[in-house]
Amino acid sequence: MSTTASAVPSAPRPEDPLVALAALPGVPDAVDSMRKAVDRVYGHRVMRRRSSEVTSEAALRAARGSAALSGADWALEEVRRRSDFGSEAEARTVGAALRLNAEAGQLLSIWAQSPVRVLARLHLVAAGGAGVDDVTVGRPRLAGEPVVETPGAEGVDPLAGAPLLGAGEVAGRLDGLSRLVVAASSAPALVKAAVVHGELLALRPFGSYNGLVARAAERIVLISSGLDPKSICPAEVGHAELGRAAYAAAFEGYLSGTPDGMSAWITHCGRAVELGVRESTAVCEALQRGAA
């Protein structure tokens, strides 16, 4: 029996939905612009010998930015100075953001095989010491369980306008997101990171701190994809600089699922990375001058 290629039937490969998103109007330009910005900061002379310092500073500024989007808009020096993050709600939010950024780098190898396991770990880290019922921490919410984005500050929820999906739909879409990550799409890192970020915001799979977890997952994708291996391009800084109103408006585009809406969300995320690059470039310049 012949075993030539023509004689062996082959099933058509399913279309990669992320590659399709990468072709939306405006997205290729956003990808190209972001890639050039990242390449420039990686080419900075300070990165040759002091990259660890830039990484540490980027992590601090990323945590500050992510916490600001979740309602704890502290000055950078306050975040740098504080050691107690277990008191009021805002302090716990900042502490959660700092812990997540410290933990994210330890989960890169697991992400490609088990994204849901990583997300559970991220929530466990974020909620640690936050007074959340232990039964709900580190697992997707069950039917009837509420979502309080910032425990202790129930009125602070930048995602409050989005519909809260049922636990069954959340579980199904989490599984779909996991399969999408494991499939190792050939789409640009920006597209993959934006979709992971947007989908987690849409699902709000945990009882708290979903925004912080979503932005930490975006960071993991950007690092593990090879775009930002030293974690010096903090998108969280850019999201915060663009503002909560712009963040919410771009997220509405993701929720719409329309080509224009998806393009707006992805390009917004690309701009956030570029602003994060600008921040780290300023850090590099300060280190070069001996001012930091």
mmCIF file of C-alpha atoms in Angstrom:
data_model
loop_
_atom_site.group_PDB
_atom_site.id
_atom_site.type_symbol
_atom_site.label_atom_id
_atom_site.label_comp_id
_atom_site.label_asym_id
_atom_site.label_seq_id
_atom_site.Cartn_x
_atom_site.Cartn_y
_atom_site.Cartn_z
ATOM 1 C CA MET A 1 0.000 0.000 0.000
ATOM 2 C CA SER A 2 1.358 3.378 -0.969
ATOM 3 C CA THR A 3 2.336 5.725 1.819
ATOM 4 C CA THR A 4 3.142 8.752 -0.299
ATOM 5 C CA ALA A 5 1.919 12.120 0.884
ATOM 6 C CA SER A 6 -0.796 12.146 -1.737
ATOM 7 C CA ALA A 7 -2.165 8.836 -0.488
ATOM 8 C CA VAL A 8 -2.308 9.786 3.184
ATOM 9 C CA PRO A 9 -5.376 11.832 4.073
ATOM 10 C CA SER A 10 -4.717 14.834 6.259
ATOM 11 C CA ALA A 11 -7.281 16.750 8.275
ATOM 12 C CA PRO A 12 -7.357 20.479 7.591
ATOM 13 C CA ARG A 13 -5.695 22.499 10.311
ATOM 14 C CA PRO A 14 -8.168 24.720 12.131
ATOM 15 C CA GLU A 15 -7.693 28.417 11.568
ATOM 16 C CA ASP A 16 -5.711 30.140 14.298
ATOM 17 C CA PRO A 17 -8.080 32.807 15.649
ATOM 18 C CA LEU A 18 -5.191 34.843 17.040
ATOM 19 C CA VAL A 19 -3.511 35.039 13.638
ATOM 20 C CA ALA A 20 -6.800 36.314 12.248
ATOM 21 C CA LEU A 21 -6.883 39.019 14.921
ATOM 22 C CA ALA A 22 -3.320 39.990 14.044
ATOM 23 C CA ALA A 23 -4.502 40.893 10.553
ATOM 24 C CA LEU A 24 -7.217 43.317 11.686
ATOM 25 C CA PRO A 25 -6.829 46.927 10.489
ATOM 26 C CA GLY A 26 -4.437 48.834 12.713
ATOM 27 C CA VAL A 27 -3.049 45.782 14.496
ATOM 28 C CA PRO A 28 -0.002 45.140 12.249
ATOM 29 C CA ASP A 29 1.047 48.777 12.692
ATOM 30 C CA ALA A 30 0.612 48.508 16.467
ATOM 31 C CA VAL A 31 2.667 45.319 16.552
ATOM 32 C CA ASP A 32 5.424 46.887 14.458
ATOM 33 C CA SER A 33 5.527 50.101 16.501
ATOM 34 C CA MET A 34 5.660 48.203 19.774
ATOM 35 C CA ARG A 35 8.350 45.828 18.522
ATOM 36 C CA LYS A 36 10.568 48.732 17.475
ATOM 37 C CA ALA A 37 10.123 50.412 20.852
ATOM 38 C CA VAL A 38 11.045 47.214 22.700
ATOM 39 C CA ASP A 39 14.096 46.698 20.496
ATOM 40 C CA ARG A 40 15.277 50.235 21.223
ATOM 41 C CA VAL A 41 15.200 49.863 24.992
ATOM 42 C CA TYR A 42 16.909 46.467 24.796
ATOM 43 C CA GLY A 43 19.630 48.142 22.747
ATOM 44 C CA HIS A 44 20.295 50.794 25.381
ATOM 45 C CA ARG A 45 23.879 50.673 26.592
ATOM 46 C CA VAL A 46 22.785 50.447 30.257
ATOM 47 C CA MET A 47 21.119 47.104 29.504
ATOM 48 C CA ARG A 48 24.519 45.509 28.858
ATOM 49 C CA ARG A 49 25.588 45.605 32.492
ATOM 50 C CA ARG A 50 22.742 46.871 34.658
ATOM 51 C CA SER A 51 19.706 45.102 33.242
ATOM 52 C CA SER A 52 18.818 43.568 36.622
ATOM 53 C CA GLU A 53 18.387 47.048 38.077
ATOM 54 C CA VAL A 54 16.117 48.050 35.224
ATOM 55 C CA THR A 55 14.110 44.853 35.712
ATOM 56 C CA SER A 56 13.657 45.537 39.429
ATOM 57 C CA GLU A 57 12.564 49.113 38.827
ATOM 58 C CA ALA A 58 10.186 48.049 36.055
ATOM 59 C CA ALA A 59 8.563 45.518 38.401
ATOM 60 C CA LEU A 60 8.000 48.168 41.068
ATOM 61 C CA ARG A 61 6.505 50.610 38.586
ATOM 62 C CA ALA A 62 4.365 47.894 37.014
ATOM 63 C CA ALA A 63 2.909 46.994 40.395
ATOM 64 C CA ARG A 64 2.141 50.634 41.113
ATOM 65 C CA GLY A 65 0.400 50.981 37.750
ATOM 66 C CA SER A 66 -1.673 47.827 38.107
ATOM 67 C CA ALA A 67 -2.752 48.791 41.629
ATOM 68 C CA ALA A 68 -3.738 52.250 40.384
ATOM 69 C CA LEU A 69 -6.068 50.699 37.820
ATOM 70 C CA SER A 70 -7.667 48.731 40.665
ATOM 71 C CA GLY A 71 -8.298 51.866 42.680
ATOM 72 C CA ALA A 72 -5.111 52.194 44.747
ATOM 73 C CA ASP A 73 -3.403 55.092 42.979
ATOM 74 C CA TRP A 74 -0.351 55.623 45.144
ATOM 75 C CA ALA A 75 2.711 57.677 44.327
ATOM 76 C CA LEU A 76 5.688 55.582 43.290
ATOM 77 C CA GLU A 77 7.746 56.725 46.261
ATOM 78 C CA GLU A 78 4.986 55.676 48.638
ATOM 79 C CA VAL A 79 5.011 52.183 47.119
ATOM 80 C CA ARG A 80 8.790 52.125 47.397
ATOM 81 C CA ARG A 81 8.770 53.334 51.006
ATOM 82 C CA ARG A 82 5.991 51.231 52.514
ATOM 83 C CA SER A 83 6.617 47.909 54.181
ATOM 84 C CA ASP A 84 3.156 47.295 55.653
ATOM 85 C CA PHE A 85 0.566 46.267 53.081
ATOM 86 C CA GLY A 86 -1.848 44.434 55.327
ATOM 87 C CA SER A 87 -3.933 47.245 56.749
ATOM 88 C CA GLU A 88 -6.538 49.126 54.700
ATOM 89 C CA ALA A 89 -7.970 47.987 51.357
ATOM 90 C CA GLU A 90 -5.737 50.171 49.192
ATOM 91 C CA ALA A 91 -2.613 48.938 50.956
ATOM 92 C CA ARG A 92 -3.705 45.335 50.423
ATOM 93 C CA THR A 93 -4.257 46.038 46.729
ATOM 94 C CA VAL A 94 -0.769 47.494 46.363
ATOM 95 C CA GLY A 95 0.682 44.564 48.299
ATOM 96 C CA ALA A 96 -1.169 42.125 46.054
ATOM 97 C CA ALA A 97 0.217 43.805 42.935
ATOM 98 C CA LEU A 98 3.760 43.670 44.318
ATOM 99 C CA ARG A 99 3.438 39.981 45.211
ATOM 100 C CA LEU A 100 2.055 39.147 41.783
ATOM 101 C CA ASN A 101 4.951 40.789 39.979
ATOM 102 C CA ALA A 102 7.418 38.924 42.186
ATOM 103 C CA GLU A 103 5.639 35.632 41.521
ATOM 104 C CA ALA A 104 5.067 35.976 37.769
ATOM 105 C CA GLY A 105 8.660 35.237 36.828
ATOM 106 C CA GLN A 106 8.522 31.926 38.701
ATOM 107 C CA LEU A 107 5.603 30.643 36.633
ATOM 108 C CA LEU A 108 6.851 31.054 33.066
ATOM 109 C CA SER A 109 7.661 27.386 32.453
ATOM 110 C CA ILE A 110 4.285 26.257 33.805
ATOM 111 C CA TRP A 111 2.266 28.755 31.760
ATOM 112 C CA ALA A 112 2.776 27.004 28.407
ATOM 113 C CA GLN A 113 1.513 23.674 29.787
ATOM 114 C CA SER A 114 -1.107 24.676 32.343
ATOM 115 C CA PRO A 115 -2.362 28.264 32.187
ATOM 116 C CA VAL A 116 -5.264 27.580 34.546
ATOM 117 C CA ARG A 117 -2.862 26.283 37.175
ATOM 118 C CA VAL A 118 -0.845 29.491 36.860
ATOM 119 C CA LEU A 119 -3.951 31.650 37.127
ATOM 120 C CA ALA A 120 -5.000 29.814 40.280
ATOM 121 C CA ARG A 121 -1.566 30.404 41.747
ATOM 122 C CA LEU A 122 -1.693 34.084 40.825
ATOM 123 C CA HIS A 123 -5.019 34.497 42.580
ATOM 124 C CA LEU A 124 -3.745 32.674 45.635
ATOM 125 C CA VAL A 125 -0.758 35.033 45.767
ATOM 126 C CA ALA A 126 -2.891 38.130 45.202
ATOM 127 C CA ALA A 127 -5.481 37.200 47.823
ATOM 128 C CA GLY A 128 -2.977 36.083 50.441
ATOM 129 C CA GLY A 129 -3.710 37.855 53.699
ATOM 130 C CA ALA A 130 -6.588 39.799 52.194
ATOM 131 C CA GLY A 131 -9.236 38.314 54.435
ATOM 132 C CA VAL A 132 -10.891 36.433 51.581
ATOM 133 C CA ASP A 133 -12.689 33.221 52.534
ATOM 134 C CA ASP A 134 -10.066 30.484 52.112
ATOM 135 C CA VAL A 135 -12.531 28.266 50.276
ATOM 136 C CA THR A 136 -12.723 30.687 47.346
ATOM 137 C CA VAL A 137 -9.038 31.536 47.024
ATOM 138 C CA GLY A 138 -7.003 30.028 44.202
ATOM 139 C CA ARG A 139 -9.871 28.522 42.209
ATOM 140 C CA PRO A 140 -12.482 29.777 39.733
ATOM 141 C CA ARG A 141 -15.693 30.912 41.384
ATOM 142 C CA LEU A 142 -18.661 28.590 41.645
ATOM 143 C CA ALA A 143 -22.321 29.335 40.929
ATOM 144 C CA GLY A 144 -23.707 31.918 43.313
ATOM 145 C CA GLU A 145 -20.352 33.138 44.583
ATOM 146 C CA PRO A 146 -19.972 36.926 44.420
ATOM 147 C CA VAL A 147 -17.134 38.943 42.931
ATOM 148 C CA VAL A 148 -15.689 41.713 45.085
ATOM 149 C CA GLU A 149 -12.781 43.048 43.091
ATOM 150 C CA THR A 150 -11.134 44.826 46.026
ATOM 151 C CA PRO A 151 -11.993 43.251 49.394
ATOM 152 C CA GLY A 152 -12.656 45.946 51.947
ATOM 153 C CA ALA A 153 -13.442 48.537 49.267
ATOM 154 C CA GLU A 154 -16.545 47.112 47.686
ATOM 155 C CA GLY A 155 -17.349 50.299 45.780
ATOM 156 C CA VAL A 156 -14.041 50.230 43.892
ATOM 157 C CA ASP A 157 -14.402 48.072 40.790
ATOM 158 C CA PRO A 158 -13.236 49.378 37.407
ATOM 159 C CA LEU A 159 -14.931 46.375 35.797
ATOM 160 C CA ALA A 160 -18.299 46.895 37.460
ATOM 161 C CA GLY A 161 -19.978 47.868 34.180
ATOM 162 C CA ALA A 162 -19.140 44.570 32.491
ATOM 163 C CA PRO A 163 -21.664 41.729 32.660
ATOM 164 C CA LEU A 164 -20.838 39.074 35.242
ATOM 165 C CA LEU A 165 -20.866 35.723 33.482
ATOM 166 C CA GLY A 166 -22.214 32.567 35.094
ATOM 167 C CA ALA A 167 -19.785 30.089 36.586
ATOM 168 C CA GLY A 168 -20.520 27.489 33.903
ATOM 169 C CA GLU A 169 -19.709 29.863 31.060
ATOM 170 C CA VAL A 170 -16.598 31.029 32.882
ATOM 171 C CA ALA A 171 -15.357 27.442 33.228
ATOM 172 C CA GLY A 172 -15.962 26.742 29.541
ATOM 173 C CA ARG A 173 -14.213 29.874 28.355
ATOM 174 C CA LEU A 174 -11.303 29.347 30.738
ATOM 175 C CA ASP A 175 -10.841 25.927 29.196
ATOM 176 C CA GLY A 176 -10.941 27.476 25.720
ATOM 177 C CA LEU A 177 -8.392 30.104 26.722
ATOM 178 C CA SER A 178 -6.145 27.413 28.162
ATOM 179 C CA ARG A 179 -6.284 25.410 24.934
ATOM 180 C CA LEU A 180 -5.495 28.547 22.959
ATOM 181 C CA VAL A 181 -2.387 29.205 25.067
ATOM 182 C CA VAL A 182 -1.189 25.597 24.965
ATOM 183 C CA ALA A 183 -1.640 25.507 21.183
ATOM 184 C CA ALA A 184 1.269 27.970 20.903
ATOM 185 C CA SER A 185 -0.136 30.341 18.298
ATOM 186 C CA SER A 186 2.193 31.944 15.776
ATOM 187 C CA ALA A 187 0.444 35.289 16.305
ATOM 188 C CA PRO A 188 2.540 38.224 17.572
ATOM 189 C CA ALA A 189 3.132 38.466 21.312
ATOM 190 C CA LEU A 190 1.035 41.628 21.535
ATOM 191 C CA VAL A 191 -2.038 39.859 20.175
ATOM 192 C CA LYS A 192 -1.628 36.869 22.491
ATOM 193 C CA ALA A 193 -1.069 39.071 25.533
ATOM 194 C CA ALA A 194 -4.013 41.347 24.723
ATOM 195 C CA VAL A 195 -6.394 38.424 24.287
ATOM 196 C CA VAL A 196 -5.320 36.743 27.530
ATOM 197 C CA HIS A 197 -5.660 40.072 29.351
ATOM 198 C CA GLY A 198 -9.039 40.921 27.828
ATOM 199 C CA GLU A 199 -10.520 37.455 28.273
ATOM 200 C CA LEU A 200 -9.614 37.339 31.958
ATOM 201 C CA LEU A 201 -11.129 40.775 32.492
ATOM 202 C CA ALA A 202 -14.271 39.581 30.729
ATOM 203 C CA LEU A 203 -14.523 36.331 32.698
ATOM 204 C CA ARG A 204 -13.609 37.656 36.145
ATOM 205 C CA PRO A 205 -13.042 34.024 37.096
ATOM 206 C CA PHE A 206 -12.127 34.651 40.728
ATOM 207 C CA GLY A 207 -13.918 36.183 43.662
ATOM 208 C CA SER A 208 -11.442 39.071 43.891
ATOM 209 C CA TYR A 209 -8.448 40.791 42.297
ATOM 210 C CA ASN A 210 -9.318 39.757 38.735
ATOM 211 C CA GLY A 211 -7.850 42.926 37.234
ATOM 212 C CA LEU A 212 -4.520 42.396 38.972
ATOM 213 C CA VAL A 213 -4.435 38.759 37.867
ATOM 214 C CA ALA A 214 -5.321 39.655 34.268
ATOM 215 C CA ARG A 215 -2.528 42.202 34.045
ATOM 216 C CA ALA A 216 -0.048 39.789 35.635
ATOM 217 C CA ALA A 217 -1.033 37.196 33.028
ATOM 218 C CA GLU A 218 -0.472 39.752 30.276
ATOM 219 C CA ARG A 219 3.019 40.291 31.693
ATOM 220 C CA ILE A 220 3.683 36.529 31.707
ATOM 221 C CA VAL A 221 2.722 36.266 28.036
ATOM 222 C CA LEU A 222 4.955 39.168 27.026
ATOM 223 C CA ILE A 223 7.901 37.628 28.883
ATOM 224 C CA SER A 224 7.388 33.977 27.913
ATOM 225 C CA SER A 225 6.808 34.855 24.256
ATOM 226 C CA GLY A 226 10.361 36.171 24.035
ATOM 227 C CA LEU A 227 9.276 39.744 23.351
ATOM 228 C CA ASP A 228 10.373 40.979 26.777
ATOM 229 C CA PRO A 229 12.532 38.236 28.338
ATOM 230 C CA LYS A 230 14.056 40.539 30.971
ATOM 231 C CA SER A 231 10.661 41.979 31.945
ATOM 232 C CA ILE A 232 11.620 45.606 31.402
ATOM 233 C CA CYS A 233 8.570 46.713 29.371
ATOM 234 C CA PRO A 234 5.812 47.152 31.987
ATOM 235 C CA ALA A 235 2.501 47.413 30.164
ATOM 236 C CA GLU A 236 0.832 48.145 33.500
ATOM 237 C CA VAL A 237 2.627 51.494 33.595
ATOM 238 C CA GLY A 238 1.181 52.387 30.223
ATOM 239 C CA HIS A 239 -2.335 51.230 31.087
ATOM 240 C CA ALA A 240 -2.255 53.426 34.173
ATOM 241 C CA GLU A 241 -0.845 56.392 32.269
ATOM 242 C CA LEU A 242 -3.543 56.121 29.610
ATOM 243 C CA GLY A 243 -6.074 56.210 32.460
ATOM 244 C CA ARG A 244 -8.894 54.106 33.816
ATOM 245 C CA ALA A 245 -11.459 55.702 31.500
ATOM 246 C CA ALA A 246 -9.455 54.821 28.388
ATOM 247 C CA TYR A 247 -8.793 51.344 29.792
ATOM 248 C CA ALA A 248 -12.513 50.770 30.335
ATOM 249 C CA ALA A 249 -13.407 52.144 26.890
ATOM 250 C CA ALA A 250 -10.862 49.902 25.147
ATOM 251 C CA PHE A 251 -12.101 46.928 27.161
ATOM 252 C CA GLU A 252 -15.626 47.611 25.948
ATOM 253 C CA GLY A 253 -14.217 47.054 22.473
ATOM 254 C CA TYR A 254 -12.974 43.639 23.537
ATOM 255 C CA LEU A 255 -16.355 42.800 25.049
ATOM 256 C CA SER A 256 -18.089 43.762 21.808
ATOM 257 C CA GLY A 257 -16.181 41.081 19.905
ATOM 258 C CA THR A 258 -16.388 43.160 16.729
ATOM 259 C CA PRO A 259 -13.359 43.581 14.460
ATOM 260 C CA ASP A 260 -13.177 47.291 15.274
ATOM 261 C CA GLY A 261 -13.554 46.639 18.980
ATOM 262 C CA MET A 262 -10.905 43.926 19.056
ATOM 263 C CA SER A 263 -8.527 46.097 17.056
ATOM 264 C CA ALA A 264 -9.076 48.990 19.472
ATOM 265 C CA TRP A 265 -8.302 46.771 22.472
ATOM 266 C CA ILE A 266 -5.158 45.257 20.935
ATOM 267 C CA THR A 267 -3.813 48.613 19.801
ATOM 268 C CA HIS A 268 -4.555 50.054 23.253
ATOM 269 C CA CYS A 269 -2.484 47.254 24.805
ATOM 270 C CA GLY A 270 0.304 47.939 22.310
ATOM 271 C CA ARG A 271 0.336 51.606 23.242
ATOM 272 C CA ALA A 272 0.490 50.619 26.914
ATOM 273 C CA VAL A 273 3.608 48.537 26.285
ATOM 274 C CA GLU A 274 5.204 51.439 24.404
ATOM 275 C CA LEU A 275 4.564 53.756 27.342
ATOM 276 C CA GLY A 276 6.054 51.148 29.645
ATOM 277 C CA VAL A 277 9.106 51.067 27.381
ATOM 278 C CA ARG A 278 9.336 54.847 27.643
ATOM 279 C CA GLU A 279 9.333 54.548 31.436
ATOM 280 C CA SER A 280 12.124 51.980 31.416
ATOM 281 C CA THR A 281 14.094 54.045 28.929
ATOM 282 C CA ALA A 282 13.929 56.921 31.410
ATOM 283 C CA VAL A 283 15.198 54.556 34.103
ATOM 284 C CA CYS A 284 18.096 53.577 31.827
ATOM 285 C CA GLU A 285 18.914 57.231 31.232
ATOM 286 C CA ALA A 286 18.833 57.948 34.965
ATOM 287 C CA LEU A 287 21.145 55.026 35.690
ATOM 288 C CA GLN A 288 23.500 56.215 32.974
ATOM 289 C CA ARG A 289 23.634 59.675 34.556
ATOM 290 C CA GLY A 290 24.120 58.160 37.991
ATOM 291 C CA ALA A 291 20.881 59.670 39.180
ATOM 292 C CA ALA A 292 19.181 56.391 40.107
#
